[in-house]
């Protein structure tokens, strides 16, 4: 099967997403379980739930850069994929 790489620029505001949106997106990307896998991020010292909570708090403070960093770590901890 041939593959094509497409690059798309989008304007995204992190405050448009909440933790449930992130969990739903992770599940839609191949997770069979209704819960996030219990991954672990050694840099933050937190599991997937701890990372999701930290992301929520960063967004609540309006620290979008930190929230995006945590989202990347959450995706890695839950799926093992690097963004």
Short mmCIF file of N, CA, C and O in Angstrom, two decimals:
data_model
loop_
_atom_site.label_atom_id
_atom_site.label_comp_id
_atom_site.label_asym_id
_atom_site.label_seq_id
_atom_site.Cartn_x
_atom_site.Cartn_y
_atom_site.Cartn_z
N UNK A 1 0.84 -1.17 0.00
CA UNK A 1 0.00 0.00 0.00
C UNK A 1 0.90 1.24 0.00
O UNK A 1 1.71 1.40 0.89
N UNK A 2 0.74 2.14 -0.97
CA UNK A 2 1.56 3.36 -0.99
C UNK A 2 1.11 4.34 0.08
O UNK A 2 -0.06 4.39 0.45
N UNK A 3 2.06 5.12 0.57
CA UNK A 3 1.77 6.11 1.59
C UNK A 3 2.07 7.49 1.05
O UNK A 3 2.99 7.67 0.24
N UNK A 4 1.32 8.46 1.51
CA UNK A 4 1.54 9.85 1.16
C UNK A 4 1.62 10.64 2.45
O UNK A 4 0.81 10.46 3.35
N UNK A 5 2.62 11.51 2.53
CA UNK A 5 2.75 12.38 3.70
C UNK A 5 2.14 13.73 3.36
O UNK A 5 2.47 14.32 2.34
N UNK A 6 1.25 14.19 4.21
CA UNK A 6 0.59 15.47 4.01
C UNK A 6 0.85 16.33 5.23
O UNK A 6 0.69 15.88 6.36
N UNK A 7 1.25 17.56 5.02
CA UNK A 7 1.46 18.51 6.12
C UNK A 7 0.35 19.54 6.07
O UNK A 7 0.09 20.13 5.02
N UNK A 8 -0.29 19.75 7.21
CA UNK A 8 -1.39 20.70 7.30
C UNK A 8 -1.13 21.63 8.47
O UNK A 8 -0.81 21.18 9.57
N UNK A 9 -1.25 22.92 8.25
CA UNK A 9 -1.16 23.89 9.33
C UNK A 9 -2.56 24.24 9.79
O UNK A 9 -3.44 24.52 8.97
N UNK A 10 -2.79 24.18 11.09
CA UNK A 10 -4.09 24.51 11.65
C UNK A 10 -3.91 25.46 12.83
O UNK A 10 -2.89 25.44 13.50
N UNK A 11 -4.89 26.28 13.04
CA UNK A 11 -4.91 27.14 14.21
C UNK A 11 -5.70 26.42 15.29
O UNK A 11 -6.89 26.16 15.12
N UNK A 12 -5.02 26.06 16.38
CA UNK A 12 -5.66 25.31 17.45
C UNK A 12 -5.45 26.07 18.75
O UNK A 12 -4.36 26.53 19.05
N UNK A 13 -6.51 26.20 19.50
CA UNK A 13 -6.44 26.81 20.83
C UNK A 13 -6.62 25.67 21.83
O UNK A 13 -7.64 24.98 21.82
N UNK A 14 -5.61 25.47 22.67
CA UNK A 14 -5.66 24.34 23.61
C UNK A 14 -6.84 24.41 24.55
O UNK A 14 -7.34 23.39 25.01
N UNK A 15 -7.32 25.60 24.83
CA UNK A 15 -8.46 25.71 25.74
C UNK A 15 -9.74 25.14 25.13
O UNK A 15 -10.74 24.96 25.82
N UNK A 16 -9.73 24.84 23.82
CA UNK A 16 -10.88 24.21 23.18
C UNK A 16 -10.99 22.73 23.51
O UNK A 16 -12.00 22.10 23.23
N UNK A 17 -9.94 22.15 24.11
CA UNK A 17 -9.92 20.73 24.42
C UNK A 17 -9.88 20.52 25.93
O UNK A 17 -9.26 21.28 26.64
N UNK A 18 -10.54 19.47 26.38
CA UNK A 18 -10.45 19.12 27.79
C UNK A 18 -9.89 17.70 27.92
O UNK A 18 -9.62 17.05 26.91
N UNK A 19 -9.72 17.24 29.12
CA UNK A 19 -9.11 15.93 29.35
C UNK A 19 -9.93 14.82 28.70
O UNK A 19 -9.37 13.89 28.12
N UNK A 20 -11.25 14.93 28.73
CA UNK A 20 -12.09 13.91 28.12
C UNK A 20 -11.87 13.85 26.61
O UNK A 20 -11.86 12.77 26.01
N UNK A 21 -11.69 15.03 25.98
CA UNK A 21 -11.40 15.06 24.55
C UNK A 21 -10.10 14.32 24.26
O UNK A 21 -10.01 13.55 23.29
N UNK A 22 -9.08 14.56 25.08
CA UNK A 22 -7.79 13.90 24.88
C UNK A 22 -7.90 12.39 25.06
O UNK A 22 -7.36 11.62 24.27
N UNK A 23 -8.61 11.96 26.10
CA UNK A 23 -8.78 10.53 26.33
C UNK A 23 -9.53 9.89 25.17
O UNK A 23 -9.16 8.81 24.71
N UNK A 24 -10.59 10.55 24.70
CA UNK A 24 -11.38 10.02 23.59
C UNK A 24 -10.51 9.90 22.32
O UNK A 24 -10.58 8.90 21.60
N UNK A 25 -9.67 10.90 22.07
CA UNK A 25 -8.78 10.86 20.90
C UNK A 25 -7.78 9.73 21.01
O UNK A 25 -7.54 9.00 20.04
N UNK A 26 -7.19 9.54 22.18
CA UNK A 26 -6.24 8.45 22.36
C UNK A 26 -6.90 7.10 22.15
O UNK A 26 -6.34 6.21 21.53
N UNK A 27 -8.13 6.95 22.66
CA UNK A 27 -8.85 5.69 22.47
C UNK A 27 -9.16 5.46 21.00
O UNK A 27 -9.11 4.34 20.51
N UNK A 28 -9.48 6.52 20.26
CA UNK A 28 -9.82 6.37 18.84
C UNK A 28 -8.62 5.99 18.00
O UNK A 28 -8.77 5.54 16.87
N UNK A 29 -7.43 6.14 18.54
CA UNK A 29 -6.21 5.80 17.79
C UNK A 29 -5.73 4.38 18.07
O UNK A 29 -4.54 4.11 18.10
N UNK A 30 -6.68 3.50 18.30
CA UNK A 30 -6.33 2.09 18.38
C UNK A 30 -6.39 1.47 19.75
O UNK A 30 -6.13 0.28 19.88
N UNK A 31 -6.68 2.19 20.78
CA UNK A 31 -6.77 1.60 22.10
C UNK A 31 -8.11 0.86 22.22
O UNK A 31 -9.16 1.38 21.92
N UNK A 32 -8.06 -0.38 22.68
CA UNK A 32 -9.26 -1.19 22.84
C UNK A 32 -9.91 -0.97 24.20
O UNK A 32 -11.08 -1.21 24.37
N UNK A 33 -9.14 -0.50 25.15
CA UNK A 33 -9.62 -0.32 26.51
C UNK A 33 -10.38 1.00 26.64
O UNK A 33 -10.14 1.94 25.92
N UNK A 34 -11.30 1.06 27.57
CA UNK A 34 -12.02 2.30 27.85
C UNK A 34 -11.21 3.24 28.74
O UNK A 34 -11.60 4.37 28.94
N UNK A 35 -10.12 2.76 29.28
CA UNK A 35 -9.27 3.58 30.13
C UNK A 35 -7.91 3.76 29.47
O UNK A 35 -7.49 2.95 28.65
N UNK A 36 -7.24 4.84 29.83
CA UNK A 36 -5.89 5.03 29.32
C UNK A 36 -4.98 3.95 29.88
O UNK A 36 -5.10 3.58 31.03
N UNK A 37 -4.07 3.43 29.04
CA UNK A 37 -3.12 2.45 29.58
C UNK A 37 -2.26 3.10 30.64
O UNK A 37 -2.01 4.29 30.58
N UNK A 38 -1.83 2.31 31.59
CA UNK A 38 -1.05 2.86 32.68
C UNK A 38 0.42 2.94 32.27
O UNK A 38 1.24 2.15 32.72
N UNK A 39 0.71 3.90 31.38
CA UNK A 39 2.09 4.15 30.99
C UNK A 39 2.77 5.00 32.04
O UNK A 39 2.17 5.42 33.02
N UNK A 40 4.04 5.27 31.83
CA UNK A 40 4.81 6.03 32.81
C UNK A 40 5.79 6.93 32.07
O UNK A 40 6.43 6.51 31.11
N UNK A 41 5.88 8.18 32.49
CA UNK A 41 6.83 9.12 31.93
C UNK A 41 7.91 9.38 32.98
O UNK A 41 7.64 10.02 33.99
N UNK A 42 9.13 8.88 32.75
CA UNK A 42 10.18 9.04 33.76
C UNK A 42 10.63 10.49 33.95
O UNK A 42 11.09 10.84 35.02
N UNK A 43 10.46 11.32 32.93
CA UNK A 43 10.88 12.73 33.06
C UNK A 43 9.97 13.45 34.06
O UNK A 43 10.44 14.17 34.94
N UNK A 44 8.66 13.25 33.94
CA UNK A 44 7.71 13.88 34.85
C UNK A 44 7.52 13.07 36.13
O UNK A 44 7.03 13.59 37.12
N UNK A 45 7.84 11.78 36.06
CA UNK A 45 7.63 10.92 37.22
C UNK A 45 6.16 10.64 37.47
O UNK A 45 5.74 10.45 38.61
N UNK A 46 5.37 10.60 36.39
CA UNK A 46 3.92 10.41 36.52
C UNK A 46 3.44 9.37 35.52
O UNK A 46 4.03 9.19 34.46
N UNK A 47 2.34 8.73 35.86
CA UNK A 47 1.66 7.83 34.94
C UNK A 47 0.71 8.61 34.06
O UNK A 47 0.65 9.84 34.11
N UNK A 48 -0.07 7.89 33.24
CA UNK A 48 -0.95 8.56 32.29
C UNK A 48 -2.00 9.44 32.97
O UNK A 48 -2.26 10.55 32.53
N UNK A 49 -2.58 8.96 34.04
CA UNK A 49 -3.59 9.76 34.74
C UNK A 49 -2.95 11.00 35.36
O UNK A 49 -3.50 12.10 35.27
N UNK A 50 -1.77 10.85 35.94
CA UNK A 50 -1.07 12.00 36.51
C UNK A 50 -0.71 13.03 35.45
O UNK A 50 -0.80 14.23 35.68
N UNK A 51 -0.32 12.55 34.26
CA UNK A 51 -0.02 13.47 33.17
C UNK A 51 -1.27 14.20 32.70
O UNK A 51 -1.23 15.40 32.41
N UNK A 52 -2.39 13.48 32.61
CA UNK A 52 -3.64 14.12 32.20
C UNK A 52 -4.06 15.19 33.22
O UNK A 52 -4.50 16.27 32.85
N UNK A 53 -3.89 14.88 34.50
CA UNK A 53 -4.22 15.87 35.54
C UNK A 53 -3.30 17.09 35.46
O UNK A 53 -3.75 18.23 35.59
N UNK A 54 -1.99 16.85 35.23
CA UNK A 54 -1.05 17.96 35.10
C UNK A 54 -1.37 18.81 33.88
O UNK A 54 -1.27 20.04 33.92
N UNK A 55 -1.80 18.17 32.80
CA UNK A 55 -2.20 18.90 31.60
C UNK A 55 -3.42 19.76 31.89
O UNK A 55 -3.48 20.93 31.49
N UNK A 56 -4.38 19.20 32.60
CA UNK A 56 -5.57 19.95 32.98
C UNK A 56 -5.20 21.20 33.79
O UNK A 56 -5.67 22.30 33.53
N UNK A 57 -4.33 21.02 34.77
CA UNK A 57 -3.92 22.14 35.62
C UNK A 57 -3.17 23.20 34.83
O UNK A 57 -3.36 24.40 35.04
N UNK A 58 -2.31 22.77 33.91
CA UNK A 58 -1.57 23.74 33.09
C UNK A 58 -2.53 24.54 32.22
O UNK A 58 -2.39 25.76 32.09
N UNK A 59 -3.51 23.88 31.63
CA UNK A 59 -4.50 24.58 30.81
C UNK A 59 -5.33 25.53 31.66
O UNK A 59 -5.66 26.62 31.25
N UNK A 60 -5.67 25.08 32.86
CA UNK A 60 -6.47 25.90 33.76
C UNK A 60 -5.74 27.18 34.13
O UNK A 60 -6.34 28.25 34.28
N UNK A 61 -4.39 27.09 34.25
CA UNK A 61 -3.57 28.27 34.55
C UNK A 61 -3.33 29.12 33.31
O UNK A 61 -2.79 30.22 33.40
N UNK A 62 -3.69 28.60 32.14
CA UNK A 62 -3.45 29.33 30.90
C UNK A 62 -2.05 29.14 30.35
O UNK A 62 -1.62 29.89 29.47
N UNK A 63 -1.34 28.14 30.84
CA UNK A 63 0.02 27.87 30.39
C UNK A 63 -0.04 26.88 29.23
O UNK A 63 0.21 25.68 29.37
N UNK A 64 -0.37 27.39 28.04
CA UNK A 64 -0.58 26.53 26.87
C UNK A 64 0.68 25.79 26.45
O UNK A 64 0.61 24.64 26.02
N UNK A 65 1.84 26.42 26.55
CA UNK A 65 3.08 25.75 26.15
C UNK A 65 3.33 24.52 27.03
O UNK A 65 3.69 23.45 26.54
N UNK A 66 3.13 24.66 28.32
CA UNK A 66 3.33 23.54 29.26
C UNK A 66 2.29 22.46 29.00
O UNK A 66 2.60 21.26 29.02
N UNK A 67 1.04 22.87 28.74
CA UNK A 67 -0.02 21.90 28.48
C UNK A 67 0.30 21.08 27.23
O UNK A 67 0.12 19.86 27.22
N UNK A 68 0.80 21.74 26.19
CA UNK A 68 1.13 21.02 24.96
C UNK A 68 2.28 20.05 25.20
O UNK A 68 2.28 18.92 24.69
N UNK A 69 3.27 20.46 25.98
CA UNK A 69 4.38 19.57 26.32
C UNK A 69 3.84 18.34 27.05
O UNK A 69 4.25 17.20 26.78
N UNK A 70 2.92 18.54 27.98
CA UNK A 70 2.35 17.43 28.73
C UNK A 70 1.49 16.53 27.85
O UNK A 70 1.47 15.31 28.05
N UNK A 71 0.81 17.11 26.88
CA UNK A 71 0.02 16.29 25.95
C UNK A 71 0.95 15.37 25.17
O UNK A 71 0.66 14.19 24.99
N UNK A 72 2.08 15.90 24.70
CA UNK A 72 3.05 15.06 24.00
C UNK A 72 3.54 13.93 24.90
O UNK A 72 3.66 12.78 24.46
N UNK A 73 3.82 14.23 26.16
CA UNK A 73 4.28 13.20 27.10
C UNK A 73 3.17 12.18 27.39
O UNK A 73 3.43 10.99 27.53
N UNK A 74 1.94 12.66 27.46
CA UNK A 74 0.80 11.77 27.69
C UNK A 74 0.64 10.80 26.52
O UNK A 74 0.43 9.60 26.73
N UNK A 75 0.74 11.29 25.31
CA UNK A 75 0.62 10.43 24.14
C UNK A 75 1.74 9.39 24.15
O UNK A 75 1.51 8.21 23.88
N UNK A 76 2.95 9.80 24.49
CA UNK A 76 4.06 8.85 24.56
C UNK A 76 3.82 7.80 25.64
O UNK A 76 4.00 6.60 25.42
N UNK A 77 3.41 8.26 26.83
CA UNK A 77 3.19 7.31 27.94
C UNK A 77 2.06 6.34 27.63
O UNK A 77 2.14 5.15 27.97
N UNK A 78 1.00 6.81 26.98
CA UNK A 78 -0.16 5.96 26.73
C UNK A 78 0.02 5.07 25.51
O UNK A 78 -0.39 3.91 25.53
N UNK A 79 0.65 5.60 24.46
CA UNK A 79 0.73 4.87 23.20
C UNK A 79 2.12 4.44 22.80
O UNK A 79 2.29 3.64 21.88
N UNK A 80 3.13 5.02 23.45
CA UNK A 80 4.50 4.71 23.08
C UNK A 80 4.93 5.36 21.79
O UNK A 80 5.90 4.95 21.17
N UNK A 81 4.21 6.38 21.35
CA UNK A 81 4.52 7.08 20.11
C UNK A 81 5.07 8.46 20.41
O UNK A 81 4.54 9.17 21.26
N UNK A 82 6.12 8.83 19.69
CA UNK A 82 6.73 10.15 19.88
C UNK A 82 6.17 11.11 18.86
O UNK A 82 6.06 10.79 17.69
N UNK A 83 5.84 12.30 19.34
CA UNK A 83 5.34 13.35 18.44
C UNK A 83 6.47 14.28 18.10
O UNK A 83 7.21 14.69 18.91
#
